[in-house]
Amino acid sequence: MKRITLIGAVLALAACGPTMKELDLEAAGLPATMQAPEGASAEAARGGGVHVTAEGFDLLVRQRALDLAAEKAEVAGNERYAIPVDAEDALLTEFEALGGPFYRAFVNVEVGGETWSCQTDALANVTDSSMGEAMVEACRSLTAK
């Protein structure tokens, strides 16, 4: 019985998502910090902003807002998409392809009096729902330095 309980506890912890740590984005070009999975890296992105990546985690952080209504309209009515998070500031989409789900986050957040955004690259390999939710929360954690 103890073994079953222990296995259940390990599975429950695994479902909670990644361990998050503060990540400084300043060296990559943005005067901010955010919570990101342990081991995440931040690099200057082509076209501006900072690309934050870790295994199964992908966000492009920019100093401009996204049109969340347009992003939602793009997937609305498509039966291959679900929207696990649909909030005023965030959208998390789930796309069924190649036998499994893929997640993309689109988030607007206030940072130092400006609206910044995060979004997942369309080709990113984010296949875990807890990592998708972690991307939304990571963006919401952005703080100006």
C-alpha positions as semicolon CSV with decimal commas, in nm:
position;residue;x (nm);y (nm);z (nm)
1;M;0,000;0,000;0,000
2;K;0,285;0,240;0,080
3;R;0,438;0,176;-0,261
4;I;0,113;0,266;-0,438
5;T;0,083;0,585;-0,231
6;L;0,442;0,683;-0,313
7;I;0,390;0,624;-0,685
8;G;0,071;0,832;-0,671
9;A;0,256;1,117;-0,497
10;V;0,533;1,112;-0,760
11;L;0,277;1,120;-1,041
12;A;0,092;1,407;-0,873
13;L;0,415;1,609;-0,846
14;A;0,499;1,542;-1,211
15;A;0,160;1,679;-1,313
16;C;0,222;2,005;-1,123
17;G;0,453;2,136;-1,393
18;P;0,814;2,249;-1,399
19;T;1,017;2,398;-1,116
20;M;1,027;2,771;-1,188
21;K;1,318;3,006;-1,114
22;E;1,378;3,376;-1,173
23;L;1,535;3,442;-1,514
24;D;1,700;3,778;-1,591
25;L;1,629;3,897;-1,947
26;E;1,854;4,205;-1,940
27;A;2,161;4,045;-2,098
28;A;1,939;3,936;-2,389
29;G;1,803;4,288;-2,437
30;L;1,500;4,344;-2,211
31;P;1,521;4,514;-1,870
32;A;1,303;4,258;-1,693
33;T;1,290;3,933;-1,501
34;M;1,042;3,648;-1,521
35;Q;0,981;3,306;-1,373
36;A;1,091;3,031;-1,615
37;P;1,166;2,661;-1,586
38;E;1,491;2,572;-1,415
39;G;1,763;2,566;-1,682
40;A;1,582;2,805;-1,919
41;S;1,787;3,040;-2,134
42;A;1,714;3,384;-2,279
43;E;1,858;3,503;-2,609
44;A;1,800;3,811;-2,823
45;A;1,546;3,721;-3,091
46;R;1,565;3,812;-3,457
47;G;1,314;4,087;-3,519
48;G;1,336;4,211;-3,160
49;G;1,247;4,079;-2,821
50;V;1,386;3,788;-2,623
51;H;1,338;3,419;-2,693
52;V;1,307;3,219;-2,368
53;T;1,346;2,844;-2,408
54;A;1,377;2,529;-2,202
55;E;1,290;2,169;-2,279
56;G;0,925;2,176;-2,385
57;F;0,897;2,552;-2,315
58;D;0,906;2,835;-2,570
59;L;0,820;3,205;-2,536
60;L;0,904;3,510;-2,743
61;V;0,885;3,816;-2,515
62;R;0,833;4,154;-2,683
63;Q;0,769;4,513;-2,576
64;R;0,440;4,533;-2,763
65;A;0,087;4,399;-2,723
66;L;-0,066;4,109;-2,912
67;D;-0,414;4,116;-3,061
68;L;-0,557;3,831;-2,855
69;A;-0,898;3,859;-3,022
70;A;-0,736;3,800;-3,362
71;E;-0,542;3,500;-3,227
72;K;-0,863;3,353;-3,086
73;A;-1,055;3,418;-3,409
74;E;-0,785;3,233;-3,601
75;V;-0,858;2,907;-3,415
76;A;-1,229;2,951;-3,336
77;G;-1,445;2,696;-3,509
78;N;-1,152;2,470;-3,600
79;E;-1,228;2,130;-3,446
80;R;-0,856;2,048;-3,420
81;Y;-0,812;2,329;-3,166
82;A;-0,915;2,364;-2,803
83;I;-0,864;2,670;-2,584
84;P;-0,769;2,554;-2,230
85;V;-0,704;2,914;-2,114
86;D;-0,923;3,196;-2,243
87;A;-0,875;3,506;-2,026
88;E;-0,871;3,880;-2,084
89;D;-0,490;3,880;-2,077
90;A;-0,410;3,531;-2,208
91;L;-0,494;3,259;-2,453
92;L;-0,356;2,904;-2,446
93;T;-0,440;2,696;-2,751
94;E;-0,416;2,319;-2,788
95;F;-0,377;2,177;-3,137
96;E;-0,415;1,807;-3,216
97;A;-0,157;1,686;-3,468
98;L;0,074;1,390;-3,523
99;G;-0,108;1,185;-3,259
100;G;-0,075;1,432;-2,975
101;P;-0,144;1,783;-2,851
102;F;0,072;2,090;-2,909
103;Y;0,032;2,406;-2,700
104;R;0,081;2,774;-2,783
105;A;0,054;3,063;-2,539
106;F;-0,042;3,423;-2,622
107;V;-0,025;3,664;-2,328
108;N;-0,034;4,041;-2,274
109;V;0,111;4,175;-1,949
110;E;0,173;4,519;-1,798
111;V;0,544;4,578;-1,737
112;G;0,663;4,914;-1,610
113;G;0,354;5,094;-1,742
114;E;0,373;4,936;-2,090
115;T;0,195;4,637;-2,239
116;W;0,438;4,361;-2,329
117;S;0,356;4,023;-2,477
118;C;0,469;3,663;-2,491
119;Q;0,384;3,409;-2,753
120;T;0,492;3,058;-2,840
121;D;0,652;2,999;-3,178
122;A;0,420;2,813;-3,417
123;L;0,685;2,544;-3,468
124;A;0,769;2,496;-3,100
125;N;0,743;2,144;-2,960
126;V;0,535;2,213;-2,648
127;T;0,338;1,892;-2,587
128;D;0,268;1,897;-2,212
129;S;-0,040;2,082;-2,084
130;S;0,133;2,174;-1,757
131;M;0,414;2,334;-1,958
132;G;0,155;2,525;-2,162
133;E;0,003;2,660;-1,841
134;A;0,355;2,735;-1,710
135;M;0,419;2,950;-2,018
136;V;0,109;3,159;-1,941
137;E;0,214;3,203;-1,577
138;A;0,575;3,279;-1,677
139;C;0,460;3,568;-1,893
140;R;0,230;3,695;-1,620
141;S;0,534;3,703;-1,388
142;L;0,727;3,954;-1,604
143;T;0,860;4,238;-1,390
144;A;1,054;4,548;-1,494
145;K;1,406;4,590;-1,356
